[in-house]
Coordinates of N, CA and C in Angstrom, one line a residue:
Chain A
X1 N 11.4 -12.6 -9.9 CA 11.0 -11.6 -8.8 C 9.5 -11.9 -8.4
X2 N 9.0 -11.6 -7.1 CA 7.9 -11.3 -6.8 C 7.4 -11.1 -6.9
X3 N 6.0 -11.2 -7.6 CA 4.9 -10.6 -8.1 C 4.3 -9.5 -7.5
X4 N 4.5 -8.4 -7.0 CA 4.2 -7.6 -6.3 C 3.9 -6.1 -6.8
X5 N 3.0 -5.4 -6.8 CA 2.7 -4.0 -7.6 C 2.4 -3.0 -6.6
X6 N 2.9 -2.3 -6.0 CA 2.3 -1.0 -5.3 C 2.2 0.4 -6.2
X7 N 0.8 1.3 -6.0 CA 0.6 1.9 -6.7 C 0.1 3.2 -5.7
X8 N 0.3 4.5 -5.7 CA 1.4 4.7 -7.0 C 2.3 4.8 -6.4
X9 N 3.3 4.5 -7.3 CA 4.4 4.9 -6.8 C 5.2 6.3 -6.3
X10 N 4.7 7.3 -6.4 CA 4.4 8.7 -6.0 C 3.8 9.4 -5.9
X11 N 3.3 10.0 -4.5 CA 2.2 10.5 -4.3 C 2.4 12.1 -3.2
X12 N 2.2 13.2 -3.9 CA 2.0 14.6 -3.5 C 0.7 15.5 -3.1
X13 N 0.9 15.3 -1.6 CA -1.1 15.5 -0.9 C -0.9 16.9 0.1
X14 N -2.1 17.2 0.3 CA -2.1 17.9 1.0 C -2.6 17.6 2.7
X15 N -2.5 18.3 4.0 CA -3.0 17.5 5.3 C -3.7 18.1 5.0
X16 N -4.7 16.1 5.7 CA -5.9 16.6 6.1 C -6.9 15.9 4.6
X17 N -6.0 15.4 3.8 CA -6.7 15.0 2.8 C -6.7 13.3 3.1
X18 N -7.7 12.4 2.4 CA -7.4 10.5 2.8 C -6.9 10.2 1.8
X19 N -6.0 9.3 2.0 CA -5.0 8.8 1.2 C -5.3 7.5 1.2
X20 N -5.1 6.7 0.1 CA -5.2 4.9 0.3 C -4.0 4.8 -1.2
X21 N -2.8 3.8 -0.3 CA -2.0 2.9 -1.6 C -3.1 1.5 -1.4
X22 N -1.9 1.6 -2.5 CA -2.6 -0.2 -2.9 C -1.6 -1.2 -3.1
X23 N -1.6 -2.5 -2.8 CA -0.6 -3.3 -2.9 C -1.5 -4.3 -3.1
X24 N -0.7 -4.6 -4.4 CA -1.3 -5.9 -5.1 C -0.1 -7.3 -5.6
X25 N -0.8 -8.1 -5.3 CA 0.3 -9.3 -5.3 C -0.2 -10.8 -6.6
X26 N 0.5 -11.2 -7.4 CA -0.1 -12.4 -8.0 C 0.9 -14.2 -7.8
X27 N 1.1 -14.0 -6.4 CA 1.8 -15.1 -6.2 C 0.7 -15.9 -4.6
X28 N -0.5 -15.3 -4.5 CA -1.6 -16.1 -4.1 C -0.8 -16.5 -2.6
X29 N -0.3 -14.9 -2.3 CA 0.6 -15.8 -0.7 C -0.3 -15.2 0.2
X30 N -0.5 -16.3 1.7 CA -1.2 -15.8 2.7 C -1.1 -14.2 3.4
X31 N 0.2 -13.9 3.6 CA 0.5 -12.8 4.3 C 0.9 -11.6 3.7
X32 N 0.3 -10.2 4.0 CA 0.5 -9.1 3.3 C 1.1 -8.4 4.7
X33 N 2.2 -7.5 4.2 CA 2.4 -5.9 5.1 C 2.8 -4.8 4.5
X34 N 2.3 -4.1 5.5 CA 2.9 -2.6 5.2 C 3.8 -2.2 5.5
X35 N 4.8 -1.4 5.4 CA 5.8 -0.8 6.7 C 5.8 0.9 6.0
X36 N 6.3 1.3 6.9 CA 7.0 2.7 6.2 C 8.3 2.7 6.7
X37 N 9.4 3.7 6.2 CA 10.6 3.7 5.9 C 11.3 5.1 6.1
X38 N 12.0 5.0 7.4 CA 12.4 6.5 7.6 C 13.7 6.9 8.2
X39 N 14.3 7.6 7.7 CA 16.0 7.7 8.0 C 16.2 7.6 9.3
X40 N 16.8 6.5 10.2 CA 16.8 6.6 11.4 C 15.9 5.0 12.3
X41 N 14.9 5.2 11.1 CA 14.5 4.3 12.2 C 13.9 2.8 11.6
X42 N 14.9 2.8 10.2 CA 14.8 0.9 9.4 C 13.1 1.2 9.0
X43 N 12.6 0.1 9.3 CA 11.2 -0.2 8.2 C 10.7 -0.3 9.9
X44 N 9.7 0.1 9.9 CA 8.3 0.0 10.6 C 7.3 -0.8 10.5
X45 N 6.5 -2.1 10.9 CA 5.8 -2.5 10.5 C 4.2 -1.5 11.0
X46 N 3.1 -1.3 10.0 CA 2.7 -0.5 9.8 C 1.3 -1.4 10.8
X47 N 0.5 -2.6 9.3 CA -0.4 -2.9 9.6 C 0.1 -4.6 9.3
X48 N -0.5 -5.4 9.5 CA -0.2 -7.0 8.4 C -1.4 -7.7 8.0
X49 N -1.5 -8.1 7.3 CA -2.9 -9.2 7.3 C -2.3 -10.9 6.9
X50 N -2.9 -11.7 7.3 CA -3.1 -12.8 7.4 C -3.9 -13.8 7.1
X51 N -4.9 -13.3 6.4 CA -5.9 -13.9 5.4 C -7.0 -12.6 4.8
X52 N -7.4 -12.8 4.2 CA -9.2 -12.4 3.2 C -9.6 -11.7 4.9
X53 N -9.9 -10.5 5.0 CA -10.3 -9.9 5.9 C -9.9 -9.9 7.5
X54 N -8.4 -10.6 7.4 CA -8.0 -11.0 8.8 C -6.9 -9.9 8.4
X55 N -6.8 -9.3 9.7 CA -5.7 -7.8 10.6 C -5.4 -7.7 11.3
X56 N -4.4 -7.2 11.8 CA -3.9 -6.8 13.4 C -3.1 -5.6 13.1
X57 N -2.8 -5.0 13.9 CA -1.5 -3.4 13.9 C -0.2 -4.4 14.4
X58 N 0.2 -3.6 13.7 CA 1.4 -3.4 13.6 C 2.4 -2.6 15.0
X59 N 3.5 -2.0 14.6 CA 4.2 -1.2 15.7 C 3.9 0.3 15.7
X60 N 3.4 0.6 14.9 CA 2.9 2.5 14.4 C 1.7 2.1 13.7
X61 N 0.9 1.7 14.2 CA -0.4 1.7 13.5 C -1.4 3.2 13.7
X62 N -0.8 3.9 14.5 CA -1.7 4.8 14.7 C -2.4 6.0 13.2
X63 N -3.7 6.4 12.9 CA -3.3 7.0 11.7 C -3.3 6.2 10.2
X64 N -3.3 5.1 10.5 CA -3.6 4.7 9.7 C -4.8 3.0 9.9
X65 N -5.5 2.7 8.5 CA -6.7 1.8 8.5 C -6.3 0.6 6.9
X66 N -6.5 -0.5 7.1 CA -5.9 -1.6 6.2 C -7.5 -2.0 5.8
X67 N -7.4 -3.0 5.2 CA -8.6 -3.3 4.1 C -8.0 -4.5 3.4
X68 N -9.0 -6.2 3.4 CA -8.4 -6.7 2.4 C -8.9 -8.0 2.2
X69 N -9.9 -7.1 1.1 CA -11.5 -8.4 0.8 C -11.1 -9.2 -0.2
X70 N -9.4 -9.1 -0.8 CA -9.3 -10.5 -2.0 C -8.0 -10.8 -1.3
X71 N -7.8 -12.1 -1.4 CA -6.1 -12.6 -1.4 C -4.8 -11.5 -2.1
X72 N -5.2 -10.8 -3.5 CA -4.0 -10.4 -3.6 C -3.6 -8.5 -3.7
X73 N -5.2 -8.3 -3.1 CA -5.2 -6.8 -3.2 C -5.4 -6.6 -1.2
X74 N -4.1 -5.6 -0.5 CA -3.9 -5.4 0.7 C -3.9 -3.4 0.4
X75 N -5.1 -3.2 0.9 CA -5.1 -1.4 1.0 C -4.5 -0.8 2.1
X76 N -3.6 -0.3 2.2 CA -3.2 1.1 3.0 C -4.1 2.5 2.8
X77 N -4.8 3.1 4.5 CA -5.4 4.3 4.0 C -5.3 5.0 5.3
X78 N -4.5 6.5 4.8 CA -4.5 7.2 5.5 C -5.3 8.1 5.7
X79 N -6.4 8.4 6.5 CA -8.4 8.4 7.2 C -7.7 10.5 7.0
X80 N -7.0 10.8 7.4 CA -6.5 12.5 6.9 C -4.8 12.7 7.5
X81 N -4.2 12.5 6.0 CA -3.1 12.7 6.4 C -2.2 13.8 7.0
X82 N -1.6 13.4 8.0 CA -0.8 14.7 8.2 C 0.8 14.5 8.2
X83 N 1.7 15.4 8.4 CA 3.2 15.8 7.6 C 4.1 14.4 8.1
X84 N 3.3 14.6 9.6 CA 4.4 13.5 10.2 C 4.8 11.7 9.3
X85 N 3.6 11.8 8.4 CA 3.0 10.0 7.5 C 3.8 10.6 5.8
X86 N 4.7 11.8 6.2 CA 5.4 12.2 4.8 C 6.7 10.3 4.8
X87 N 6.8 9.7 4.2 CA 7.7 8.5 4.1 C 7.6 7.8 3.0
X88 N 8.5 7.2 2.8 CA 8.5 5.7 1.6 C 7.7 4.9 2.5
X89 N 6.5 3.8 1.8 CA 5.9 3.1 2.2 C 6.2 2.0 1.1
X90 N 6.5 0.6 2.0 CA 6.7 -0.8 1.2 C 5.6 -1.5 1.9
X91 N 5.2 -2.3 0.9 CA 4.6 -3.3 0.9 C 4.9 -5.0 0.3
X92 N 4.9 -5.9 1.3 CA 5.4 -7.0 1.4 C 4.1 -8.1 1.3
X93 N 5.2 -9.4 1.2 CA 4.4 -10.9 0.8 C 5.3 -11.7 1.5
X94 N 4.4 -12.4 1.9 CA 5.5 -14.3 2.4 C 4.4 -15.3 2.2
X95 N 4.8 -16.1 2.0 CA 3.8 -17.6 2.2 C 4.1 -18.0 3.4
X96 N 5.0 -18.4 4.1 CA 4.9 -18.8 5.9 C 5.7 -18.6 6.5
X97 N 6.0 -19.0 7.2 CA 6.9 -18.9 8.6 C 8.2 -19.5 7.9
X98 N 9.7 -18.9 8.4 CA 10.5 -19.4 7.3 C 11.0 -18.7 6.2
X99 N 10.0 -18.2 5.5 CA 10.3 -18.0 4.4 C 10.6 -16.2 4.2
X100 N 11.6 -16.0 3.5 CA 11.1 -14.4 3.3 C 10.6 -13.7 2.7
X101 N 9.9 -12.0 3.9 CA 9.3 -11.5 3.0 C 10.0 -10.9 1.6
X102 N 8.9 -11.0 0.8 CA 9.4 -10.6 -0.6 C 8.4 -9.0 -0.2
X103 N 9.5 -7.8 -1.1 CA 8.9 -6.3 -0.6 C 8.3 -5.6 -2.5
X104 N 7.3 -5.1 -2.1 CA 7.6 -4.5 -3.8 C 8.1 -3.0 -3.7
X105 N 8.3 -2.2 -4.7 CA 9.2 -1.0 -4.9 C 9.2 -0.2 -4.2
X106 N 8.1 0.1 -3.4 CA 7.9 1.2 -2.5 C 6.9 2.5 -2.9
X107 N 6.3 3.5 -2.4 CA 5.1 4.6 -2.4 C 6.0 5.8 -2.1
X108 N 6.9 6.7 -2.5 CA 7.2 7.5 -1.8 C 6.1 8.7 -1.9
X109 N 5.5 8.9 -0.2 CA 4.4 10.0 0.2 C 5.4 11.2 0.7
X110 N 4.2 12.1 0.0 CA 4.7 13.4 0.4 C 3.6 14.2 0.9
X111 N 3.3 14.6 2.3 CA 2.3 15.8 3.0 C 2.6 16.8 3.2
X112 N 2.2 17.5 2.4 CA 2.6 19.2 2.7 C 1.7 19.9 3.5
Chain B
X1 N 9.8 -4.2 25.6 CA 9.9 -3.8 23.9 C 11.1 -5.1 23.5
X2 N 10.8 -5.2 22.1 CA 11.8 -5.9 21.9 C 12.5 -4.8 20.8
X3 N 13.5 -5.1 20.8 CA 14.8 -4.1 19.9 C 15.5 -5.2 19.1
X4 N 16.1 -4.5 18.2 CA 16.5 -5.4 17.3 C 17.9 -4.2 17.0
X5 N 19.0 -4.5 17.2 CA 20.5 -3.1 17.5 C 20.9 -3.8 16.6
X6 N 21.9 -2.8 15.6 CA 22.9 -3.1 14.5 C 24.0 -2.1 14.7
X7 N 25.3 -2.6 14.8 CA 26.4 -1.8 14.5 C 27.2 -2.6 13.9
X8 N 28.1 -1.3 12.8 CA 27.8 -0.2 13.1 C 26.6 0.3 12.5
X9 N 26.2 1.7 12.8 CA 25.3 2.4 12.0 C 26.0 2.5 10.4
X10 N 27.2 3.2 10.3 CA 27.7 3.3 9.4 C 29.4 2.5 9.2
X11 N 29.6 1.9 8.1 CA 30.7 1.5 7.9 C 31.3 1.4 6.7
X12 N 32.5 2.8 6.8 CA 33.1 3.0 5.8 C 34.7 1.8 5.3
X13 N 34.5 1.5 4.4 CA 36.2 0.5 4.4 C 36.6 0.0 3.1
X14 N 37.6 0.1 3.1 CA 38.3 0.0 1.6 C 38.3 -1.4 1.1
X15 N 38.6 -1.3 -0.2 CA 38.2 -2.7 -1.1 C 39.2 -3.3 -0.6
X16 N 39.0 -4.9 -0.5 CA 40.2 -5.6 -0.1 C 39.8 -5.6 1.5
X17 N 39.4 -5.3 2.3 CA 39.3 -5.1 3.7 C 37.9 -6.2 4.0
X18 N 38.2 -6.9 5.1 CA 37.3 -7.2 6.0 C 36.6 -6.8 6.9
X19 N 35.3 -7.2 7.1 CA 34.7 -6.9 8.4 C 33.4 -7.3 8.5
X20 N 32.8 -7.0 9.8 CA 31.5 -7.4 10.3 C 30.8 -6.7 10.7
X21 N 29.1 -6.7 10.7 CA 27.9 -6.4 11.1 C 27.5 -7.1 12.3
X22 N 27.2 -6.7 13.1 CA 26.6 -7.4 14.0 C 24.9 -6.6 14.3
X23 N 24.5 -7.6 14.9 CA 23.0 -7.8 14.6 C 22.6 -8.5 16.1
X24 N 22.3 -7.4 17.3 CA 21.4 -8.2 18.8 C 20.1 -8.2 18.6
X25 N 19.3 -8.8 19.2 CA 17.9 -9.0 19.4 C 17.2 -9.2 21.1
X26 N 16.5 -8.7 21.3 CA 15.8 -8.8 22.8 C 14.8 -9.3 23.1
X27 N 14.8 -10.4 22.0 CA 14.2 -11.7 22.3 C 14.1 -12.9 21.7
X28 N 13.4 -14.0 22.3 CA 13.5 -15.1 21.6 C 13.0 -15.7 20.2
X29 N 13.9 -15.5 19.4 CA 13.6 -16.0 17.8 C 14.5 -17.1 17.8
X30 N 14.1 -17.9 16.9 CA 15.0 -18.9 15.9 C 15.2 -18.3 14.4
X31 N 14.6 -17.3 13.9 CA 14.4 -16.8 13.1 C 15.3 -15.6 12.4
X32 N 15.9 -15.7 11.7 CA 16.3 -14.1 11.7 C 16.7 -14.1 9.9
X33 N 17.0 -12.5 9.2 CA 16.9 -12.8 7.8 C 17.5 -11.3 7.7
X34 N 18.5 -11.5 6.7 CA 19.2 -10.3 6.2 C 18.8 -9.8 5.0
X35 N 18.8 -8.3 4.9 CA 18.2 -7.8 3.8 C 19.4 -6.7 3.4
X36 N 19.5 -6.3 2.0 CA 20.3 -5.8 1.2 C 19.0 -4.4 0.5
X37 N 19.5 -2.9 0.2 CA 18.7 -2.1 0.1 C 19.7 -1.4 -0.6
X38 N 19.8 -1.0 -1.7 CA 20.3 0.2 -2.9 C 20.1 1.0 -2.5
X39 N 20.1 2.2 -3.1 CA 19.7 3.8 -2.4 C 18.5 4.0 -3.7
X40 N 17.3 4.5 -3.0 CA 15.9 4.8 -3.5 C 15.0 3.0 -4.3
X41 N 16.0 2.4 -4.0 CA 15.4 0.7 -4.4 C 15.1 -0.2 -3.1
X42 N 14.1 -1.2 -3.8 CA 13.7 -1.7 -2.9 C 14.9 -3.0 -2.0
X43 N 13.8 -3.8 -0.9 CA 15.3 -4.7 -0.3 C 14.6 -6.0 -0.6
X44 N 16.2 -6.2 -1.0 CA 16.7 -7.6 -1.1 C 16.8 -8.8 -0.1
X45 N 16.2 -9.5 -0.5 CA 16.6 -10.7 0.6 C 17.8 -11.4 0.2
X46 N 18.8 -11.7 1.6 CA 20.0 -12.3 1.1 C 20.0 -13.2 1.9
X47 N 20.2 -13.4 3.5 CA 19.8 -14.9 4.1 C 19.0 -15.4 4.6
X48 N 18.7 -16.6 4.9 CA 17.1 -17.0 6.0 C 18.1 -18.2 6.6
X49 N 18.0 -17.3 7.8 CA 19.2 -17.8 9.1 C 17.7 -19.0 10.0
X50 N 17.6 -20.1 10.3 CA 16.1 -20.5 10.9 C 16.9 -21.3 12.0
X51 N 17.9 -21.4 12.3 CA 18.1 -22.1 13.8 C 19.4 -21.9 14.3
X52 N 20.0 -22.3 15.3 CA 20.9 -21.8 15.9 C 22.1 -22.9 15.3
X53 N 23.3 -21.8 15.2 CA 24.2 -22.6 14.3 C 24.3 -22.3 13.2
X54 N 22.9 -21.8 12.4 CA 23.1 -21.8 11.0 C 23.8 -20.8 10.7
X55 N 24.8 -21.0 9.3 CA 25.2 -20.1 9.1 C 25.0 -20.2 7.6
X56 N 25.1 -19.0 6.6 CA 25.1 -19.2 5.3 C 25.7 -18.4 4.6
X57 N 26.6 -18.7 3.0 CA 27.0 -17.7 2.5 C 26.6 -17.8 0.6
X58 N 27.0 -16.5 0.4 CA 26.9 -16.3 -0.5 C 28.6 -15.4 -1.1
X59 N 29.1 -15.7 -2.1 CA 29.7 -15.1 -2.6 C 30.8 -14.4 -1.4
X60 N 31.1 -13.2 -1.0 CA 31.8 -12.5 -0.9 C 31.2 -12.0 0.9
X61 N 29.6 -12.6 1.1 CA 29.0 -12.5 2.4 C 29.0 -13.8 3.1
X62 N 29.0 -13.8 4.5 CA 28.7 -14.7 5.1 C 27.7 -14.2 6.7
X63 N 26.6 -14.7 6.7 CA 26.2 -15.1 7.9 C 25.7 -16.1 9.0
X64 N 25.7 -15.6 10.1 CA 25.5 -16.7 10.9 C 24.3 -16.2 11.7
X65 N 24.0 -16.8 13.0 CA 22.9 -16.9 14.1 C 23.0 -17.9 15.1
X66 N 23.5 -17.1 16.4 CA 24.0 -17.8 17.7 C 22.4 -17.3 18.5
X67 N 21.4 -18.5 18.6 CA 20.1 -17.6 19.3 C 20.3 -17.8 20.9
X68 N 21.3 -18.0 21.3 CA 21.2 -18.3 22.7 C 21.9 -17.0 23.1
X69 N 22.8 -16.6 22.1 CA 23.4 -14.7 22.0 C 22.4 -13.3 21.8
X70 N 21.3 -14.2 21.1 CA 20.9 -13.5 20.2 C 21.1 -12.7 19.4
X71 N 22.5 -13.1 18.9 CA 23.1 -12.3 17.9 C 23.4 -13.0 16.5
X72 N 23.5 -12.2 15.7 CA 23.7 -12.5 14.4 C 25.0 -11.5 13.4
X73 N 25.7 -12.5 12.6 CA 26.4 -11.6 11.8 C 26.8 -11.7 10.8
X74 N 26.7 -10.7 9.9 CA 27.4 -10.6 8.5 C 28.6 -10.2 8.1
X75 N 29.5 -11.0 7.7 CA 30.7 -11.0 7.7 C 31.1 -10.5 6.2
X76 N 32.2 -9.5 6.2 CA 32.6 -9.3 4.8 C 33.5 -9.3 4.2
X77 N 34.0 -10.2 2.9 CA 35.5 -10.7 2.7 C 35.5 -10.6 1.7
X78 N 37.0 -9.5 2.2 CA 37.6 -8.7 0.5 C 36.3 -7.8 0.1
X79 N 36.2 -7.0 0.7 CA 35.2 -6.2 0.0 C 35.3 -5.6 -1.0
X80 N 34.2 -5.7 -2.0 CA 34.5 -5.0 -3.0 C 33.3 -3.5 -3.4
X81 N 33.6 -2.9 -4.2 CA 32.4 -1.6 -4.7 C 31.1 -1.8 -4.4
X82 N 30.6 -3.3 -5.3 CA 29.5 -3.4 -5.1 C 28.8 -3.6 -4.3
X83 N 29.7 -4.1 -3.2 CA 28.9 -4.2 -2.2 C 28.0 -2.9 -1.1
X84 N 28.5 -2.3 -2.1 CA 28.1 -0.7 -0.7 C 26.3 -0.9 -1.4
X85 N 26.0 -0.3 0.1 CA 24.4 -0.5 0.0 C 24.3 -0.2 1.7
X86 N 22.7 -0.8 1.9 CA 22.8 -0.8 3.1 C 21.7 -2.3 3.8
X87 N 22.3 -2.6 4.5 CA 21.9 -3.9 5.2 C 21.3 -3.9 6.6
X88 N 20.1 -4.8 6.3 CA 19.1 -4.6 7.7 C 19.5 -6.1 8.0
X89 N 19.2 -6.1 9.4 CA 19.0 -7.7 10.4 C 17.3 -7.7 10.1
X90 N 16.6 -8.6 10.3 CA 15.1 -8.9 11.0 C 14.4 -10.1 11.7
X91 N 14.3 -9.7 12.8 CA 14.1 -10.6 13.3 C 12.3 -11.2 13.4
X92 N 12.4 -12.5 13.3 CA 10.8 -12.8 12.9 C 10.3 -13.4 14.2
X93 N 8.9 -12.9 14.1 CA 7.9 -13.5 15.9 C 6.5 -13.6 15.2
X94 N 5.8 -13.9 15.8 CA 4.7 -15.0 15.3 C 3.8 -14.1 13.9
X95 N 2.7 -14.8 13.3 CA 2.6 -14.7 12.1 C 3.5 -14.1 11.5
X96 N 4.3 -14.6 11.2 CA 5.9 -14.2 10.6 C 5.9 -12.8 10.5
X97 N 5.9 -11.8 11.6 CA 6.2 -10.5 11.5 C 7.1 -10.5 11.7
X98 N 7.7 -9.1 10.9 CA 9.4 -9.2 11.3 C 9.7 -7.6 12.2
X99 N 10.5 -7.6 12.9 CA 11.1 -6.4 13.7 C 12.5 -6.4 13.0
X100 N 12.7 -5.4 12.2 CA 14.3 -4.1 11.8 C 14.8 -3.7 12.8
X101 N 16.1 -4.2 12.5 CA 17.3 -3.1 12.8 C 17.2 -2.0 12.2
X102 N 18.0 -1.3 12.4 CA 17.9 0.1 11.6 C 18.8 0.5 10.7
X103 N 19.2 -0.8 10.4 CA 20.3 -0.5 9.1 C 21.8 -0.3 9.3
X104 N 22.5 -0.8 8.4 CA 24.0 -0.3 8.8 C 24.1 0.0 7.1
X105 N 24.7 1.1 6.9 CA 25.0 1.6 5.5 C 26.4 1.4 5.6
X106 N 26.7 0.8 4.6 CA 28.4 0.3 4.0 C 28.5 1.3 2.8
X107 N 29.6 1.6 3.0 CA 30.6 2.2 1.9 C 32.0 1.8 1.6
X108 N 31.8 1.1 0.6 CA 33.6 0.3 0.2 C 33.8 1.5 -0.8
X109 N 35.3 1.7 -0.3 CA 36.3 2.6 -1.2 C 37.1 2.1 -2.0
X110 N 37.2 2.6 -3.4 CA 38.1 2.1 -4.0 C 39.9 2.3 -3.6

């Protein structure tokens, strides 16, 4: 399997509070993403990165802010969460074009 | 926009029975890759479809990828229990992002 760690794995917040997962990887691959995961509408790509401080959004990037000053640590942070960012959140790895992404376990968030 | 459509959404069918997933896309990839999802687990990678024509199988699944259709499909033979889960398409576009289908959840009956 994938070397892949997302932490925590469960998380119970209140809106309006900032939220950051973490996805950590030990297989030294270029590309990190985020998605979230919601009945109805498959995986969402969130945010991605593509190297050591390189980013772009994703398709719902709104609400949320990425971070990602080493190769194998990719931060998700929600700046004040609100109910609507209640979801499973996965976080993924690939080495290139071609290849697939590998996902790790998932964050399930909860905003009350 | 590009879309990425799966039907069915749901598909119920008994062990021993065939059938297929289909998987459109609304735009141009060579790319496309099937994923497998347990309920509350994470997904599985099952093919890496990379050009037109290819097809691949494993075991009890088969798929393929016509890109001039832009369709793709997972075929299922003789199904059995374990296969119930639920299966996404995704289609990949540049720095290998991928765009989801929305899933088709299978349920084989004994």
């Amino acid at each position: 399997d994938a070397g892949i760690t997302q932490s925590p794995r469960h998380k119970v917040t209140e809106t309006g509070t900032p939220v950051t997962l973490r996805c950590h990887q030990t297989e030294n691959h270029r590309y990190m993403y985020w998605y979230r995961q919601d009945p109805g509408h498959g995986l969402r790509l969130i945010h991605y990165s593509y190297g050591v401080k390189d980013t772009d959004k994703g398709e719902v990037s709104d609400g949320y802010s990425v971070s990602r000053s080493k190769t194998e640590d990719f931060l998700l942070t929600l700046e004040s969460a609100t109910s609507s960012q209640t979801s499973v959140y996965f976080c993924a790895i690939s080495g290139q074009g071609g290849q697939p992404q590998h996902f790790g376990d998932g964050t399930r968030l909860s905003i009350l | 926009e590009l879309k990425v459509e799966q039907n069915p959404l749901f598909l119920s069918m008994q062990e021993g029975k065939n059938y297929t997933i289909y998987c459109n896309y609304s735009t141009t990839s060579d790319r496309l890759y099937w994923y497998r999802q347990d309920p509350g687990k994470s997904l599985e990678s099952l093919f890496v479809l990379l050009s037109n024509g290819a097809v691949k199988q494993e075991g009890r699944l088969m798929a393929s990828l016509d890109t001039k259709a832009r369709l793709s499909t997972l075929h299922i033979t003789a199904a059995v229990h374990d296969l119930s889960a639920t299966y996404f398409c995704a289609v990949e576009l540049f720095s290998n992002k991928l765009i989801f289908g929305t899933g088709t959840l299978l349920a084989v009956q004994p």
